[in-house]
PDB file of C-alpha atoms in Angstrom:
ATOM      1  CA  UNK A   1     286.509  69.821 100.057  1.00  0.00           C
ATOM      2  CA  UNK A   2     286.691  71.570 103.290  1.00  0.00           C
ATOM      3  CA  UNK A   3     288.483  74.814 103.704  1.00  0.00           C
ATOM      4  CA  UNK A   4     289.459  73.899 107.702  1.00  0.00           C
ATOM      5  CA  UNK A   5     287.198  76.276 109.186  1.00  0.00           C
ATOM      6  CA  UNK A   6     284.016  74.938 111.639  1.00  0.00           C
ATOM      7  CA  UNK A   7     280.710  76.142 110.699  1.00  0.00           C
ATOM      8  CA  UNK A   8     277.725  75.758 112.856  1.00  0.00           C
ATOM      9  CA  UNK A   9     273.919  76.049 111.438  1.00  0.00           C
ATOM     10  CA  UNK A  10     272.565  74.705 115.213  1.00  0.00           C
ATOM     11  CA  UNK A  11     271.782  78.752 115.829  1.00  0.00           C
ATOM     12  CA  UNK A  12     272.023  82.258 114.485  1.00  0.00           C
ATOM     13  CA  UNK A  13     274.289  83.108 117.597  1.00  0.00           C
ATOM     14  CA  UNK A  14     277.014  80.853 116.185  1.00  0.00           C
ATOM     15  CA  UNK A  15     278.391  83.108 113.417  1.00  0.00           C
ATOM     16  CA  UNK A  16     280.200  86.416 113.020  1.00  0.00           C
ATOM     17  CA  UNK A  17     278.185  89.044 111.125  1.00  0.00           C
ATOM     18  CA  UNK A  18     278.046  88.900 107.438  1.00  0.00           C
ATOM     19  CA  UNK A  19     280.417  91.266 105.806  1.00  0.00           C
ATOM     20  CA  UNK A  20     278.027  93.635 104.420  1.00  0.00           C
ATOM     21  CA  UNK A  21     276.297  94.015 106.891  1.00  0.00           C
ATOM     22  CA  UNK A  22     279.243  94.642 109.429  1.00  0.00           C
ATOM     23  CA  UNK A  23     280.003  97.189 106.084  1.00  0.00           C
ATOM     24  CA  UNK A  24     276.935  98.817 106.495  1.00  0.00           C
ATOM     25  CA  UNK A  25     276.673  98.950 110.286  1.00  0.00           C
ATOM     26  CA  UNK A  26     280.175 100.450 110.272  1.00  0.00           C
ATOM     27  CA  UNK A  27     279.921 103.370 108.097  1.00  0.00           C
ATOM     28  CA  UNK A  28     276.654 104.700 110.137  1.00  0.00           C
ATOM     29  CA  UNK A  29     278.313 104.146 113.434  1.00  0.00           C
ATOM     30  CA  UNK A  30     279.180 107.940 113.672  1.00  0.00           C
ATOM     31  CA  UNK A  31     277.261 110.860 115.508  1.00  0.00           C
ATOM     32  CA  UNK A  32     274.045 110.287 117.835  1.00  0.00           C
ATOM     33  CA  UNK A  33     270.871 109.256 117.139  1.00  0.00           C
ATOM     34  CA  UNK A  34     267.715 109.381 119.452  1.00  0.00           C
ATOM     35  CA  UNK A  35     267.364 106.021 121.180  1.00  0.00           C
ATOM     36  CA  UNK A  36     264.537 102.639 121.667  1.00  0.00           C
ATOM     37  CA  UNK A  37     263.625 103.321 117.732  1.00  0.00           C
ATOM     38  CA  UNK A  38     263.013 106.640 117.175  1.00  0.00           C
ATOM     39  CA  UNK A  39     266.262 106.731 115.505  1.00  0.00           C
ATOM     40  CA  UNK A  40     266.173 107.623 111.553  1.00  0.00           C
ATOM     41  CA  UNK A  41     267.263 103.989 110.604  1.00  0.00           C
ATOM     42  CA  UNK A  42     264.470 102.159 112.326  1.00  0.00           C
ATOM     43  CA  UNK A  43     261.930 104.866 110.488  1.00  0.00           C
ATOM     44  CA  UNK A  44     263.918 103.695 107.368  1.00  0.00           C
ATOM     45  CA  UNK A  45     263.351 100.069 108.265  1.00  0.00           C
ATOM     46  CA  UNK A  46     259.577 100.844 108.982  1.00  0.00           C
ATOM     47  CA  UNK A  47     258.686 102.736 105.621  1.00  0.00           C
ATOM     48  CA  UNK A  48     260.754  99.462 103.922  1.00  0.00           C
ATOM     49  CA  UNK A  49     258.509  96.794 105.857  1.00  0.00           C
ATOM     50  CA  UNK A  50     255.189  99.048 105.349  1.00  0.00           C
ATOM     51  CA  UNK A  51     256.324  99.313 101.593  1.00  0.00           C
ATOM     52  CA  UNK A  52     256.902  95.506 100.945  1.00  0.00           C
ATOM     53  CA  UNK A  53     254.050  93.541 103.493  1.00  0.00           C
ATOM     54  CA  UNK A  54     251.476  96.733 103.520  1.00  0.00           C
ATOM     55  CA  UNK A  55     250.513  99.586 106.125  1.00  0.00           C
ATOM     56  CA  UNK A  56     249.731  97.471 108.910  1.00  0.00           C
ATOM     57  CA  UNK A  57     252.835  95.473 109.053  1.00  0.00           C
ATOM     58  CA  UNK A  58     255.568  96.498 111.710  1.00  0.00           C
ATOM     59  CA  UNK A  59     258.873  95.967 112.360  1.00  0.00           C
ATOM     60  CA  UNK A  60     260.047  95.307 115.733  1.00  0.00           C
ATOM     61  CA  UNK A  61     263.912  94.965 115.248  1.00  0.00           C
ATOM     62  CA  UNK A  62     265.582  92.115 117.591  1.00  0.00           C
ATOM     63  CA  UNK A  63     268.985  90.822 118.253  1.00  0.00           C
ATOM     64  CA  UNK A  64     268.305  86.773 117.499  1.00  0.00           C
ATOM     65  CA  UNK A  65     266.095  84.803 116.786  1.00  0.00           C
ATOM     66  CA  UNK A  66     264.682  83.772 120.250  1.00  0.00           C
ATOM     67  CA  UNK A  67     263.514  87.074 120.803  1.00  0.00           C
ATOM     68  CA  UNK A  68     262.108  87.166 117.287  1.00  0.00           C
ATOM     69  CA  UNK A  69     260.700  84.253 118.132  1.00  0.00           C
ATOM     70  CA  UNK A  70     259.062  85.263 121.241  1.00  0.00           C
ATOM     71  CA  UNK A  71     258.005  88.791 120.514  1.00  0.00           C
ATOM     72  CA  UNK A  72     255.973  87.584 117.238  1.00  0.00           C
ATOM     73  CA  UNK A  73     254.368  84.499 119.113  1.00  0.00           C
ATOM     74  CA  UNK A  74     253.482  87.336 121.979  1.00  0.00           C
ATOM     75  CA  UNK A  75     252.388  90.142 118.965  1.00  0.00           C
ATOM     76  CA  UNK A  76     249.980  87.255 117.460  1.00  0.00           C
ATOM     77  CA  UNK A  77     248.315  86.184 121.020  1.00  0.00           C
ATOM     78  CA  UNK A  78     246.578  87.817 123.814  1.00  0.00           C
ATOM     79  CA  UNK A  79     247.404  86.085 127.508  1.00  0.00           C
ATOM     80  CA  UNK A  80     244.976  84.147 127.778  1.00  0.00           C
ATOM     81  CA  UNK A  81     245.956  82.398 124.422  1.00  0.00           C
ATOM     82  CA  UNK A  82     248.412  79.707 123.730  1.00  0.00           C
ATOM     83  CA  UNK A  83     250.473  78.237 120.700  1.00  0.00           C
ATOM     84  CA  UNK A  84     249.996  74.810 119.383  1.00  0.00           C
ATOM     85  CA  UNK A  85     253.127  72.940 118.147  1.00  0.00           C
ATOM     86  CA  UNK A  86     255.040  69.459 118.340  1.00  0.00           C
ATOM     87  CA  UNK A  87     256.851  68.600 121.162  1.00  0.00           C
ATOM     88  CA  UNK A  88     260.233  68.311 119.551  1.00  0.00           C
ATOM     89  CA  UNK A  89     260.003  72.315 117.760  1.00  0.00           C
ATOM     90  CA  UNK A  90     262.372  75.038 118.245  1.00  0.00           C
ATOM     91  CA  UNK A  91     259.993  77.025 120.482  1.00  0.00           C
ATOM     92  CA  UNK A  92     259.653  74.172 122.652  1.00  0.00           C
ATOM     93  CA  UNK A  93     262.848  72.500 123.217  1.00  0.00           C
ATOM     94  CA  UNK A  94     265.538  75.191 121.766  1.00  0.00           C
ATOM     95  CA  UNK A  95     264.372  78.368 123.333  1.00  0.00           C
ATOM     96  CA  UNK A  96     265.526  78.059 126.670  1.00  0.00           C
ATOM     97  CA  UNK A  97     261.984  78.668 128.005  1.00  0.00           C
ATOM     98  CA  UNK A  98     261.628  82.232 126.675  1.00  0.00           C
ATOM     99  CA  UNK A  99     258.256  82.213 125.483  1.00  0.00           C
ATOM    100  CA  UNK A 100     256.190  80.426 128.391  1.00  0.00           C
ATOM    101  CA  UNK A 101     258.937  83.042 131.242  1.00  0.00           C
ATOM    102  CA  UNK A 102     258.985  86.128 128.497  1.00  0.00           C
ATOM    103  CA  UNK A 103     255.631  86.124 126.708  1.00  0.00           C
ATOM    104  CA  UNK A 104     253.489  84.207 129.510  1.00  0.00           C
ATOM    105  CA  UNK A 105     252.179  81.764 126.504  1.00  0.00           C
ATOM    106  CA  UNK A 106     251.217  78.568 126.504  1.00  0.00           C
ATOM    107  CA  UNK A 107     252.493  75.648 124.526  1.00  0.00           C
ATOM    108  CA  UNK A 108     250.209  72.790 123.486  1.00  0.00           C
ATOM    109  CA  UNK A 109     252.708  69.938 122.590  1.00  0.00           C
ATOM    110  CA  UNK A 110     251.711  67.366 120.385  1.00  0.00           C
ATOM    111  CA  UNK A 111     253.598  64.391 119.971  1.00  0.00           C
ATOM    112  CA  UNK A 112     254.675  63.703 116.069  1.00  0.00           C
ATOM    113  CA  UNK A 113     256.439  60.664 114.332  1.00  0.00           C
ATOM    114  CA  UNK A 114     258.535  63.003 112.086  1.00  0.00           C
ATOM    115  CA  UNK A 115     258.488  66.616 113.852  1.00  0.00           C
ATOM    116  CA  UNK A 116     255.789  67.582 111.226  1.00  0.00           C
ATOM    117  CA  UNK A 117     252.014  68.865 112.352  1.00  0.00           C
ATOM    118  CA  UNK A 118     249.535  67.763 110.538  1.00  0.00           C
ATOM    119  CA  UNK A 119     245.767  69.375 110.985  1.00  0.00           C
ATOM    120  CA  UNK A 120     244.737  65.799 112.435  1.00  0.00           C
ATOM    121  CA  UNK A 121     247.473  66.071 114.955  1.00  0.00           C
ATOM    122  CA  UNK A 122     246.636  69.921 115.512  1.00  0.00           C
ATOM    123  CA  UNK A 123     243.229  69.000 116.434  1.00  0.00           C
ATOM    124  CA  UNK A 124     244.471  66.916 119.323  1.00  0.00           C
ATOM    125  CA  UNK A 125     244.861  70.459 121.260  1.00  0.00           C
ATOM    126  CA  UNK A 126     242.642  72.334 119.261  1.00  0.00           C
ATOM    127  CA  UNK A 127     239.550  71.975 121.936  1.00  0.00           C
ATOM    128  CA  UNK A 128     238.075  74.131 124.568  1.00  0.00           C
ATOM    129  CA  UNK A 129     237.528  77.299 122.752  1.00  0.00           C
ATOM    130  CA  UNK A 130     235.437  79.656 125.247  1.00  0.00           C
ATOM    131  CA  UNK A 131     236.246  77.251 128.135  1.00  0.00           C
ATOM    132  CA  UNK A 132     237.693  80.401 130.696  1.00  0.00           C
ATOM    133  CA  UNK A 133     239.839  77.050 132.183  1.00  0.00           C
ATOM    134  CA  UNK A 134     241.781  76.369 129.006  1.00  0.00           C
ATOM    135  CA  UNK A 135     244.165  78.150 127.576  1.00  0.00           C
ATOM    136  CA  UNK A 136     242.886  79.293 124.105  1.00  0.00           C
ATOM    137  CA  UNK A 137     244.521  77.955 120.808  1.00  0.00           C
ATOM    138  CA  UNK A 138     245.629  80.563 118.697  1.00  0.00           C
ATOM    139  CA  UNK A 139     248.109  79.710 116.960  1.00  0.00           C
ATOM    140  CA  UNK A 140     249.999  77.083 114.777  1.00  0.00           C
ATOM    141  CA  UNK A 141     253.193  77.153 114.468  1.00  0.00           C
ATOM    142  CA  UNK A 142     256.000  75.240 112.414  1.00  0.00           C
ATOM    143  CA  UNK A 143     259.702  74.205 112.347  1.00  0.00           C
ATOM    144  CA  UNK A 144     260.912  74.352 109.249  1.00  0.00           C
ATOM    145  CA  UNK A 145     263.024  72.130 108.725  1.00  0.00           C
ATOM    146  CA  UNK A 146     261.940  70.645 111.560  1.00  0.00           C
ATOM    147  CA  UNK A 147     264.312  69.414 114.416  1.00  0.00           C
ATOM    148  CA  UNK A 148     264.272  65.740 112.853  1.00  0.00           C
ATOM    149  CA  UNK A 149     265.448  67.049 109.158  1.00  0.00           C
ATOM    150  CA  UNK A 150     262.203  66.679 107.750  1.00  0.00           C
ATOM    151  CA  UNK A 151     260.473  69.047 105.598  1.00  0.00           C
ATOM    152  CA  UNK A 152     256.992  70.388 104.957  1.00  0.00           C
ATOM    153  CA  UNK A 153     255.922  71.007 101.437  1.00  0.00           C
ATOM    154  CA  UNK A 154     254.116  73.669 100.392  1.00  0.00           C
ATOM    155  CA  UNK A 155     250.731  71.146 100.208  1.00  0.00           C
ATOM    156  CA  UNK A 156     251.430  70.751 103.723  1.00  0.00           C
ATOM    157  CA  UNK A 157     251.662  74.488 104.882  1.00  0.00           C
ATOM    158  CA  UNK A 158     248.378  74.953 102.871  1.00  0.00           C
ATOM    159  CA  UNK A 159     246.281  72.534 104.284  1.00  0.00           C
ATOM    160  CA  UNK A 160     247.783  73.356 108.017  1.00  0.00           C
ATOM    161  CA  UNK A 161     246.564  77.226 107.467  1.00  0.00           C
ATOM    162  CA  UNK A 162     243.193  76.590 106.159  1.00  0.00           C
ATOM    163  CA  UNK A 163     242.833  74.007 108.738  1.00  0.00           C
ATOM    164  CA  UNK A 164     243.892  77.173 111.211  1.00  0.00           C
ATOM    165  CA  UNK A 165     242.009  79.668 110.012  1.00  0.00           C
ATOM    166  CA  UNK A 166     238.444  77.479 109.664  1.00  0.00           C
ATOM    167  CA  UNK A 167     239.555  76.925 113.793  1.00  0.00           C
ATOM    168  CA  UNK A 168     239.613  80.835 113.800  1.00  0.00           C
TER     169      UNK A 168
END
């Protein structure tokens, strides 16, 4: 049964914010804090993060999810390196560009009959490592669900990160 109202799940820029959150944002919108995350909530955030993923992990606090998207793909590679992923994923096709213009990466497309990588298919741009020519595969990365509807299983993701990692 519908309730009449239009929902859209195409991006996180197409709903309101969630009421708890608007709830929580609201009631510390009062007085200053210091600016570009040396404010007290972002130290909160960071202790949180730190607490739940270990001492190395940082939080870098964005406004959607292309520029979560873009700072973590830039925060994994260095500039000479480049991101391996089928040619119909979000980073690809559904980010307006941002991470080739905003994080100077590469994409290595690879064609796919469902949307899904498989470490076969990643191989087909998994070459030149060393070669100063070639951009430098670093890293894998997945739509899930992908932009066809399919979905990886957890069998999937396992054998695509060991296949990753024994790549280095």
């Amino acid at each position: 049964m519908s309730d009449g109202i239009w929902r859209g799940f195409a991006s996180d820029n197409y709903a309101g914010i969630h009421p708890e959150i608007l709830k929580a944002m609201s009631e510390i919108n009062a007085g200053h804090q210091v600016a570009y995350g040396d404010d007290i909530y972002t130290e909160q955030l960071s202790g949180v993060v730190k607490k739940q993923f270990g001492n190395a992990a940082e939080a870098f606090p964005v406004f959607n999810g292309t520029g979560a998207n873009v700072i973590t793909l830039q925060a994994m590679c260095k500039p000479w390196e480049a991101v391996v992923c089928a040619t119909s994923a979000h980073i690809n096709v559904d980010e307006g560009g941002a991470p080739e213009k905003v994080a100077g990466l590469k994409l290595l497309q690879v064609e796919t009959p469902d949307g899904k990588l498989t470490p076969e298919l990643v191989d087909k741009q998994a070459w030149g490592f060393g070669n100063e020519h070639r951009a430098q595969p670093k890293v894998v990365s997945i739509t899930n669900s992908t932009e066809y509807g399919t979905v990886y299983s957890v069998a999937e993701v396992k054998a695509l990160a060991d296949h990753a990692h024994s790549l280095g």
